[in-house]
Structures are given as C-alpha cells and as structure tokens.
Amino acid sequence: MEDATYAASTRSIDIELGGQEVITIDLDNLDPNPEDVLDLLKEGQCKVSVWTKLAGEYWRRGYLAAAEKIAHSAIESLQANGTTASSPPIYALLANIQIAHAQKAPKVVLSDAREDKLTGVRPKEEYYREAAQYLNSGERAAAEGGEGVGGTLAFLTRGIQQLATRSMDDAMRSFEGVLAEKPTNVVALLGKARILYARRSYPQALKLFQQVLQLNPQCIPDPRIGIGLCLWAMDYKSKAKAAWQRSLEVNPSDWPAQLLLGLESINASKTDNLSEQDRAQAFLVGTKFIEKAFNANQKSAAAANALCELFLRKGSYKRALKLAERTIQFADTLTLLTEGNLRAARVLHAEGSLKEATKYYTVATDGQPKHVLGAIGMAQMQIQNDEMAAAIHTLDLLLQPPNPQRSVEAMVMLASLRAHPRPGVSSSDVAQEKAKARELFDRASKALEHEDSLASNGQIAHHAAGYINDDLDMHVEIARLWQEESLERTTRALKDALRLSEASERVDPRLLNNLGALQHTEGNLAEARASYEDALTKAASLGPDIGEGMSTSILYNLARVYEDSGDVAVAKEAYDKLLARHPEYVDAKVRQAQMLANLNQSNEAHDLLKQAMASQNGNLNLRAFYTYFLIQSNFPKPAKDFVFATLKDHDKHDVYSLCAAGWIQYHQSRESRDPSPKALEERRRGFQRSAEFYDKALQLDPLCAVAAQGLAIVTAEDALGSFGGGPNTSSADDAQKRMRNARDALDIFAKIRESLPDGSVYLNMGHCYYARDEFDRAIESYETASVRFYSGHNVSVLLCLCRSWYAKASKDQSFVAMSTALKYAQKALHLQPSDKAILYNIAMVQQKAAELLFGLSPSKRTLKDLEWAILQAGHAQRLFASLAADPSSVVPYSRDIADQRRKYGESMLRRGDEHLATQKEFEVEARAKLDAARQRRQSEKERQEALEREKVEELRRQAGKLAEERRKAREQALEWTRDAQMESDEERERKSKRAAKKVKVEGESGDEGAEAKKKKRGGGKLKKAIDQDGDNEQLFSDEDVDSKPAKKRVPKKRVIRDDDDQDNVGGPRKKQYKSKEIISDTDDEDMS
C-alpha cells in the first residue's frame, strides 16, 4: 500500500488505490457530504496524517459534523487494519471536536424559559465529558501500542480541555509541560496567558500574548484581544482600544473585538467630560458594535448580555428577556451567569412579575452575595413582599465585612429602611435603628463628597453620585432623622432639599414651612417670617384640594411668628382670618386666648377657651392649656377639679395632667398654714400625693424634665420629712439634712438643665445654692434665669437676687453687696409698684445698710457712703412708719415688726452725727497723712531725677571725649597710610632700577659668575636670597652697612590699610620691624 502524496502547487491530496490508480482530492472544493471521500480513504488504507488532514480541512470550512464523521471512520479503519497504536492523534482530534461543540452548546438548559427555549441540545458538560473520554482512549491506545503516553498533541488537547472546564492548575501543568519541550508553542503560550489573566497576573499575561503575536501575527484566536484585555485591566484604556481596533482591522469578522469595542464606546458615553453630542455618538457606535458581535456569534453569552442591557434600557422587555435567558444558558463564568440572572430579574421586575423576578434575584445573590445590583434588587423584592427585616439583612450582608462593598446606593437604601418604623420593634430598638440610619447617611454623604472632589479634579466620578445627591426625598428623610437630635443638621438637610426643589422650579411649600419652623424654634424670627410668607404664596398657587390644607398650617405658623415678634395686631388679624375659614381650628383660639390673657383680659380669654372646650372637649392639648390658664389666673380650686377630671374621664396616663396635678397638690400643701394636727396630716398627705403624681409621670415618660424637677423640689424642701409635718429633729441635724437635700436636688437640677431650657430650672438651682449658703453661686443661677429667660422683668427672680445679695452682704459685711441688693429690690418695685412686701424689703435693706456701716471701723468705710446710708435710713424710717400705719385689713408683713423697726431706726440714727464727726475726723487725718506721704514721695522722686540728669550729663561728656580721641586716632592713621604709600612707591622704583642693573651684570659675567658660585657655598645662598627678595637692598644703603653692626634690625613703618583704622583707633600701636635678610659683602667679610 502506498501512502497519499500531497501536491506541492495546489491544495489537494493524492490517494493511491491498489495498483497505479491515483485519486486526487481538491481541498478547495470539498463536497459537504464526505461519504465518497470516506470510501476512498478506507480503500486506500491511508495513514493517520491523511485522515487528520482531511478532517481538519472539513472543520476549517465549518463542516464540523463531517469532520467528526471522518474521525470516527478513521478509528474504525485503524481498528479494522489492526493499527490502533497510531490512533491517538485521531482521538485528540475527536476531543478537540467535542470541545468545539461545547463552545456552541449551552451551559444549562432552562426548563421554564419564556423566550429562549432550547430543545434537542446537549449541555457543555456532556461534550467535555466525551472529550475527556476520547483523550483517555487515545492514551490507552498509545500505551497498548507501546508508543508511550504523552506527546505535544496530547498535552495540548488535555490542557485545552482542562482550561475549558476551569481546571486552571491542571491546565497550567499541561501547558508548562509543552513549553518545557518547545518554548515557542503558540497554543501553549496562549493557554498559559489565559490562565495568568484569570489569576489577575496581568503583566505576565500581557508579556505572553505579545510573544504569541511576535511568533504568529496571524494567529487565531487573535492575541491582540488578550493584549487589550490586559492593558484595560492595567488601566491603559487607550492602548487597549488601539489593540482591539488593530485586531478588527486584521480580522474584520472577529466578534470578540467588535464586542469589546462596543463596550468601550458605551462606557465612554457615560463620562461627563464629553459633550452631549459626543456621548450620544459614542453610545450609537457602541450599540452597533455589540449588535454586530451578537449577529456574528449568537451563542456568545457576553454579547447577549451586553445587547440585553441595551434592549432593557429601550423598554423592549420581550427581546431583553430572551437575551437574558440566552446569557444564563450559555454563560461559562459565574460573573456572566449572575449578570444574566440579574437582567432577567430586572425585566420581570419591570413587567410586574415579582415572583419570577424574586427567583432570578435569589439565584444571582446565591452565586455572588456581594453583588451590589443583585443585593439591591433582592432587597426591593423583599420590600414589595413587606419583608422589611429580610431586606435590611440583605443589604447588611452587602455592606458588612468580609469584603464590604462601598455602594452609596445600598447605604442610602439601608438607611431609609432603618429610619422607617416597623411593627413589633421596641422604642429602644427604634432609637438604635435611627442612630444606625444617621450613621449610614453620614457615610453616604462622605462618599458623595469624595465623588464630587474627584469630579472637580477632572477624574471620573461614580455615575450615580449625581443622581443620589439630587434625591430630594433623601434630604427630607435626613432632616426627619435629625430633627430630635440636631436642629443644625436638620436645617442643613432641609436647605439642601429646598435647593433641589427650587432647581426643579416646583418648590414644595412644605419645605419652606418646615424650614421656617426650624428658624422660628431657633429664634430667627425675621427669617422664619420670610419663609412662612414665601410658603404661603407657593401654597396659594396650588390647587384648592392640596393648597388649602397647607395654607391652613402655614397661616397658623405665620400668625405665631407675628405674635412672637410683638406684632400683636397683625397676629390677631391672621388668627381671625384663619378662624373665619376654619372656625373649628382650636389652636388659633388658644393663641387668641393667650394674647388676651397677656393684655389682662382674662374674661374674654376664658370665653374663647370655653368655646374651644365645647367643640373639642376631649382634646388633651386643649385641656392642658386650659389647666395652665386656670393656674395662671389664680383659680386653684377649678384647676384642681379640671385636671382631676382629665385624669379620670379622658386619659389617666396623660403626663401633662399628672405633672399639673403634682404641682397643684404641692402648692396647696405648701401654702397651708393651719397648725392643727388634722391640717398637718392633710398637708403631709398632699405632699405624698404630689410626689406620687410626679413619680407616675416619670414612669410613663422617663425623660419628662418637669416631673423630675417636681421631685427635685420635693427633695430640696424635705416635703416628705419635717417640712411636710414629719417628726421634729434638732437644729444641727436639720441643718445637715437641709444641706444634704439641697445637694441631692442640685444633682437632679443639673441633669434637668441639659434637657429643659427654662428659667425655672436655674431659679430652683439658685434656691438650692442659697440653702447651702453658697450665695455667689446662687446669685449666678438667679442672674442666668433673669437675663437669659426673663429679660430682667421677673419680679420673683429679682427678689431672689435681692435676698441673695442681702445674705452675702450680711455675711461678708460688704456695703457694696448691700447696695446691689437695694438696686434689685427697687427694680422689682418698679415692675410692681403696689406690692407692699417689696416696700418693706426696701426699707429693711436701707436700714440694714446704715447699721452695717455704723458697725464698721472708719478705715473700712467712706464719708460719702455713710452720708448716703444715713439718708437712705431716714427714707426707711418713713417707709416703716407708713407700713405700720397701713389701714388695710390684710398686709403681707407684720405691722408690729414694722413699728419696731421704725423705733430701732430712730435710736440708731441718733448716733448718726457722732459717726459722721468721727468719719470726718478720720478722713481729715488720713488725708493729711496721705498728703505728707505724697510730698515725701514727690521730693524723693525729684532727687532721683536730679541724680539721673547728672549721670546722663557725665556720660555725655565722656562720650564726647571718646569721640574726639577716636577722631584724632583716625586722622593719625590716615597720615601714616599716606606716608607708607609714598614710601612704597619709592621702593618699587628702586627695585625696578636694581633689577635692570642685575640683568646687566649677569650678562657680563657669563661662566665666570657660575664658577664663583661653585667656589663658595655661602655665596650661593646669598645670591639666592638676593633673587628672592630685592626689597632689602632698597632699605639699606652702603653707608648704613658701614656705620651699623651686621645684625642690627632697622625699623620699618607699617602700611596701614583702611580696614585697620577702626581696630587700631583708641589703643596703643605695636611697633613692627623687618629683619635684614640681605647681608652685604662687608658683613660677610666681618663674619668670616
């Protein structure tokens, strides 16, 4: 048998049959039906390479079934010929064919698919299983034939099968085995690169893809796709796009490049740095690319998933559902499977098929619990089914560790769910849920601020950040969450909501009304008024069905701000207008009654309240105000009956009524002055009932500051002890108990002060401090109450200040404190001129001031204060006389005591002249001593000034003398400098003449001079000295040498530089000498 031969010039196969008959098969014109070719191959008993060549050609032309049939026929032929040992390549071919079938087969088949129904198809797993079986069969055949298991083809096929079934480690070992033998194997390099990409080793994968491209630029699949994916993952987006564009140029029909370019264009259309036209164009280009990719490969889950999103946005739910089901059935990765389930769920959700949508959301979240869109969609389904706790749990799992997702949408959604009250949740749990909601909104706000900062810096921000930040309802919900915690945060949130509402040109009047209410609460009345008026205008522009209800509330708030601003007439007009439209609006009647009561028109106010009570007798707020009105109008008995009727007939748990009942009982018992045993017992019982009412109110509302303050007052005054008719104790024990009770009450008042901003709290604290003899702190508390809450117009507080300053003055013997006490008493009298108790207090303080100064030594008082005190004491005398002679039947003081005070004042004032004379004498003496001391200080001061002037004059003279000496030294230095300069010029002239003479002598001597130099060593040294320094010969003439010894030094003047002047001026100058370095011949002869 002869094997087939391949034609060199054309793509054909020659098959020799039997003798010399040769059949040529043209590979470019293959018959789709391979039956005739199979007969020829079997008859010719061709080798394996012919079978694989022909099957591969059929596969390349798209006839995959024919290729598979040829491979099966090859196996049968080889088995019939007994040459199964050469069949492993055929088995490898069959395995690759099964893998190719699997690429177009679904991963799963949905039995309940609505649009994309698949029938008569096999799933991927069956093909992969058959591929593994073929590979195993090939290995057995090789083992039985003794050829050994393995080889490049077997390893590559096995690696491809393992990669397809996601056995990454096994596939890596297979490809590494091939690359160990042949490092340039393109298939193994591609497989290894894909595995590295899946492991997120992008630089290493990129290097391998680039190596494949260098080895085979026409490689299929195109390595440029992998290069682009790696570059994209490494954030080189433009380079990735260029790689995919080049891939599309090389392979125009390649769908992966089209799909990736389409996704890139759609992503680019979401950026804010492009114009609207450019974004629309990018989206259109991306849509066309994705459609082309899907048309090229309709079994691609990635293309179906991308196209599904486009149809979902267009509202084509039927086609979107079909593509979603296609994605689910053909997805070979968990990410694609999750995306397909999510899009199917979204389609069904939009159609209203909540049950089916929940099923798909459940599958998506089971596969990827941390998928943001899946968790949000699942939570929406749970909300639709009224499963709030389950929705909260779903979003909690998404945002909590491990691997918490930073989704602003999920944070806002979870915060809204936690802020919404749910049935069956206790009040403490509700408070915790609101705290968590506030925390989540804060986290979301910080994330949105971060996104805004990125956008301002030119970076790409989250596309949903703008939509969330523009959610008006979210800001309203934030304001609602903070309204009991922080008015500042509430105001900020409402302003954000108002800004968004104004941007939409449909301002909600409720936002303006709420913002005005906050400003009203904070005391910004002008801003509140503007907000209310604006809200009323906006509400009037709405329809009557909506605007009427809003206008009613807004008009009431506007009337309240008029009232608080002092515009009583305008406020009354607003209330009248409101009642004309809604006569049953009792709140307006209540405010009108209060305004009338403020004008001392109690009867008219009472009539209005009776009208309101007749229409709404069961309104607890109205009953509370009526109780307050009766108490303020000094109707204790009707007030008591009314509040007990409220507790009995309407609501026995009404906290306000309980506190009012406690106050009435306490006040009634406290004012009881009957000393009989029965009255004392009744008084004690009244105090007990008061404490019980307060205690019950606190049980119902542990944060009720009024009830807590009532119990604190009971504690401070020991109402349940000796004050309430209990057993008497010693004065020392009573004082200790009083101090202890005041301390305990102060602890309670300090806590109440944080929650109840009312002057009564500070007033009660002042009482406690006064009881503990801490007058300074009592004064501080009273001052706070008077200034901050009562604007200095509360008579009771002013009298408490008077009392405290009076006690402080008596304790410290301070006339200044006593004068301050008198000032506060006079202020109180100015507010209530007819109060005789205040007159009595003023007289008492004036008399006490004089008594205080009379008791002080002259050194601790002044004549002016003494005269003023005596004058005031005289005024007190007249007041006491008037008060003692008051004909009124009932007076708030004792006439006898007033008369006794008058008599005491007369006796005290008799000593006034004596004190005045003593004080005048003391001040005259003191003034004389002071003048003498002042004269001595003045004389001493003048003497010191004279000495100082002499010292300054002496210093001035010394400075002048020193300056003169310096001037002379500077002139002398300048003279020396000029002399030295002249001498230096003469020396240079002599030196130049001597140098010229020396040159002439040397020229005449010649060799003789050299011989003379060698004869005498000393002469050589002298000659060298002459050469080095000729200046010395200019200093010493022959006469000098003859007349002076050889070793005597001649002084030379120093040359003074300008910078030496300052250093040498004023000090002795050191003499400097220059030694005689050049010795003449005469000197040499003398030395010898």
PDB file of N, CA and C in Angstrom, residues 258-296:
ATOM      1  N   GLN A 258     -15.212  43.262  18.132  1.00  0.00           N
ATOM      2  CA  GLN A 258     -16.385  44.111  17.986  1.00  0.00           C
ATOM      3  C   GLN A 258     -17.104  44.286  19.328  1.00  0.00           C
ATOM      4  N   LEU A 259     -17.225  43.204  20.089  1.00  0.00           N
ATOM      5  CA  LEU A 259     -17.903  43.288  21.379  1.00  0.00           C
ATOM      6  C   LEU A 259     -17.142  44.191  22.346  1.00  0.00           C
ATOM      7  N   LEU A 260     -15.837  44.027  22.413  1.00  0.00           N
ATOM      8  CA  LEU A 260     -15.040  44.828  23.348  1.00  0.00           C
ATOM      9  C   LEU A 260     -15.034  46.300  22.958  1.00  0.00           C
ATOM     10  N   LEU A 261     -14.945  46.581  21.663  1.00  0.00           N
ATOM     11  CA  LEU A 261     -15.001  47.978  21.226  1.00  0.00           C
ATOM     12  C   LEU A 261     -16.378  48.581  21.502  1.00  0.00           C
ATOM     13  N   GLY A 262     -17.416  47.783  21.346  1.00  0.00           N
ATOM     14  CA  GLY A 262     -18.752  48.276  21.664  1.00  0.00           C
ATOM     15  C   GLY A 262     -18.908  48.613  23.137  1.00  0.00           C
ATOM     16  N   LEU A 263     -18.410  47.745  24.006  1.00  0.00           N
ATOM     17  CA  LEU A 263     -18.479  48.019  25.446  1.00  0.00           C
ATOM     18  C   LEU A 263     -17.654  49.245  25.811  1.00  0.00           C
ATOM     19  N   GLU A 264     -16.504  49.398  25.176  1.00  0.00           N
ATOM     20  CA  GLU A 264     -15.661  50.562  25.450  1.00  0.00           C
ATOM     21  C   GLU A 264     -16.365  51.850  25.043  1.00  0.00           C
ATOM     22  N   SER A 265     -17.052  51.834  23.900  1.00  0.00           N
ATOM     23  CA  SER A 265     -17.749  53.041  23.451  1.00  0.00           C
ATOM     24  C   SER A 265     -18.913  53.382  24.378  1.00  0.00           C
ATOM     25  N   ILE A 266     -19.628  52.380  24.832  1.00  0.00           N
ATOM     26  CA  ILE A 266     -20.747  52.650  25.742  1.00  0.00           C
ATOM     27  C   ILE A 266     -20.235  53.194  27.073  1.00  0.00           C
ATOM     28  N   ASN A 267     -19.146  52.634  27.567  1.00  0.00           N
ATOM     29  CA  ASN A 267     -18.557  53.180  28.798  1.00  0.00           C
ATOM     30  C   ASN A 267     -18.099  54.619  28.597  1.00  0.00           C
ATOM     31  N   ALA A 268     -17.524  54.905  27.433  1.00  0.00           N
ATOM     32  CA  ALA A 268     -17.070  56.271  27.164  1.00  0.00           C
ATOM     33  C   ALA A 268     -18.242  57.243  27.111  1.00  0.00           C
ATOM     34  N   SER A 269     -19.418  56.756  26.701  1.00  0.00           N
ATOM     35  CA  SER A 269     -20.583  57.647  26.621  1.00  0.00           C
ATOM     36  C   SER A 269     -21.105  58.052  27.994  1.00  0.00           C
ATOM     37  N   LYS A 270     -20.608  57.423  29.056  1.00  0.00           N
ATOM     38  CA  LYS A 270     -21.071  57.746  30.416  1.00  0.00           C
ATOM     39  C   LYS A 270     -20.202  58.780  31.099  1.00  0.00           C
ATOM     40  N   THR A 271     -19.100  59.173  30.488  1.00  0.00           N
ATOM     41  CA  THR A 271     -18.201  60.136  31.117  1.00  0.00           C
ATOM     42  C   THR A 271     -18.761  61.545  30.952  1.00  0.00           C
ATOM     43  N   ASP A 272     -18.489  62.378  31.944  1.00  0.00           N
ATOM     44  CA  ASP A 272     -19.016  63.744  31.935  1.00  0.00           C
ATOM     45  C   ASP A 272     -18.138  64.729  31.176  1.00  0.00           C
ATOM     46  N   ASN A 273     -16.917  64.315  30.818  1.00  0.00           N
ATOM     47  CA  ASN A 273     -16.028  65.254  30.140  1.00  0.00           C
ATOM     48  C   ASN A 273     -16.304  65.338  28.631  1.00  0.00           C
ATOM     49  N   LEU A 274     -17.305  64.607  28.159  1.00  0.00           N
ATOM     50  CA  LEU A 274     -17.691  64.692  26.765  1.00  0.00           C
ATOM     51  C   LEU A 274     -18.956  65.533  26.633  1.00  0.00           C
ATOM     52  N   SER A 275     -19.125  66.108  25.473  1.00  0.00           N
ATOM     53  CA  SER A 275     -20.349  66.862  25.214  1.00  0.00           C
ATOM     54  C   SER A 275     -21.511  65.897  25.018  1.00  0.00           C
ATOM     55  N   GLU A 276     -22.705  66.438  25.056  1.00  0.00           N
ATOM     56  CA  GLU A 276     -23.893  65.598  24.896  1.00  0.00           C
ATOM     57  C   GLU A 276     -23.910  64.928  23.529  1.00  0.00           C
ATOM     58  N   GLN A 277     -23.490  65.642  22.520  1.00  0.00           N
ATOM     59  CA  GLN A 277     -23.458  65.080  21.171  1.00  0.00           C
ATOM     60  C   GLN A 277     -22.427  63.962  21.066  1.00  0.00           C
ATOM     61  N   ASP A 278     -21.255  64.165  21.676  1.00  0.00           N
ATOM     62  CA  ASP A 278     -20.217  63.130  21.631  1.00  0.00           C
ATOM     63  C   ASP A 278     -20.651  61.889  22.400  1.00  0.00           C
ATOM     64  N   ARG A 279     -21.323  62.092  23.522  1.00  0.00           N
ATOM     65  CA  ARG A 279     -21.797  60.932  24.286  1.00  0.00           C
ATOM     66  C   ARG A 279     -22.832  60.138  23.485  1.00  0.00           C
ATOM     67  N   ALA A 280     -23.737  60.843  22.835  1.00  0.00           N
ATOM     68  CA  ALA A 280     -24.735  60.151  22.023  1.00  0.00           C
ATOM     69  C   ALA A 280     -24.081  59.390  20.871  1.00  0.00           C
ATOM     70  N   GLN A 281     -23.076  60.010  20.258  1.00  0.00           N
ATOM     71  CA  GLN A 281     -22.384  59.344  19.151  1.00  0.00           C
ATOM     72  C   GLN A 281     -21.639  58.109  19.647  1.00  0.00           C
ATOM     73  N   ALA A 282     -20.976  58.212  20.805  1.00  0.00           N
ATOM     74  CA  ALA A 282     -20.259  57.062  21.359  1.00  0.00           C
ATOM     75  C   ALA A 282     -21.227  55.932  21.694  1.00  0.00           C
ATOM     76  N   PHE A 283     -22.388  56.278  22.233  1.00  0.00           N
ATOM     77  CA  PHE A 283     -23.371  55.243  22.564  1.00  0.00           C
ATOM     78  C   PHE A 283     -23.884  54.558  21.301  1.00  0.00           C
ATOM     79  N   LEU A 284     -24.102  55.332  20.254  1.00  0.00           N
ATOM     80  CA  LEU A 284     -24.581  54.756  18.993  1.00  0.00           C
ATOM     81  C   LEU A 284     -23.535  53.820  18.393  1.00  0.00           C
ATOM     82  N   VAL A 285     -22.281  54.231  18.415  1.00  0.00           N
ATOM     83  CA  VAL A 285     -21.210  53.386  17.879  1.00  0.00           C
ATOM     84  C   VAL A 285     -21.104  52.098  18.681  1.00  0.00           C
ATOM     85  N   GLY A 286     -21.170  52.211  20.001  1.00  0.00           N
ATOM     86  CA  GLY A 286     -21.094  51.020  20.839  1.00  0.00           C
ATOM     87  C   GLY A 286     -22.246  50.074  20.584  1.00  0.00           C
ATOM     88  N   THR A 287     -23.445  50.611  20.408  1.00  0.00           N
ATOM     89  CA  THR A 287     -24.610  49.771  20.128  1.00  0.00           C
ATOM     90  C   THR A 287     -24.429  48.992  18.831  1.00  0.00           C
ATOM     91  N   LYS A 288     -23.939  49.660  17.809  1.00  0.00           N
ATOM     92  CA  LYS A 288     -23.733  48.974  16.514  1.00  0.00           C
ATOM     93  C   LYS A 288     -22.685  47.871  16.630  1.00  0.00           C
ATOM     94  N   PHE A 289     -21.607  48.140  17.349  1.00  0.00           N
ATOM     95  CA  PHE A 289     -20.574  47.114  17.522  1.00  0.00           C
ATOM     96  C   PHE A 289     -21.137  45.883  18.247  1.00  0.00           C
ATOM     97  N   ILE A 290     -21.925  46.118  19.280  1.00  0.00           N
ATOM     98  CA  ILE A 290     -22.458  44.991  20.057  1.00  0.00           C
ATOM     99  C   ILE A 290     -23.439  44.187  19.209  1.00  0.00           C
ATOM    100  N   GLU A 291     -24.263  44.874  18.429  1.00  0.00           N
ATOM    101  CA  GLU A 291     -25.197  44.151  17.559  1.00  0.00           C
ATOM    102  C   GLU A 291     -24.441  43.302  16.534  1.00  0.00           C
ATOM    103  N   LYS A 292     -23.371  43.847  15.962  1.00  0.00           N
ATOM    104  CA  LYS A 292     -22.570  43.073  15.011  1.00  0.00           C
ATOM    105  C   LYS A 292     -21.939  41.861  15.686  1.00  0.00           C
ATOM    106  N   ALA A 293     -21.446  42.053  16.888  1.00  0.00           N
ATOM    107  CA  ALA A 293     -20.822  40.939  17.606  1.00  0.00           C
ATOM    108  C   ALA A 293     -21.833  39.837  17.879  1.00  0.00           C
ATOM    109  N   PHE A 294     -23.040  40.212  18.284  1.00  0.00           N
ATOM    110  CA  PHE A 294     -24.038  39.187  18.570  1.00  0.00           C
ATOM    111  C   PHE A 294     -24.483  38.484  17.290  1.00  0.00           C
ATOM    112  N   ASN A 295     -24.631  39.231  16.209  1.00  0.00           N
ATOM    113  CA  ASN A 295     -25.014  38.603  14.945  1.00  0.00           C
ATOM    114  C   ASN A 295     -23.933  37.651  14.454  1.00  0.00           C
ATOM    115  N   ALA A 296     -22.669  37.977  14.746  1.00  0.00           N
ATOM    116  CA  ALA A 296     -21.580  37.089  14.341  1.00  0.00           C
ATOM    117  C   ALA A 296     -21.545  35.814  15.164  1.00  0.00           C
TER     118      ALA A 296
END
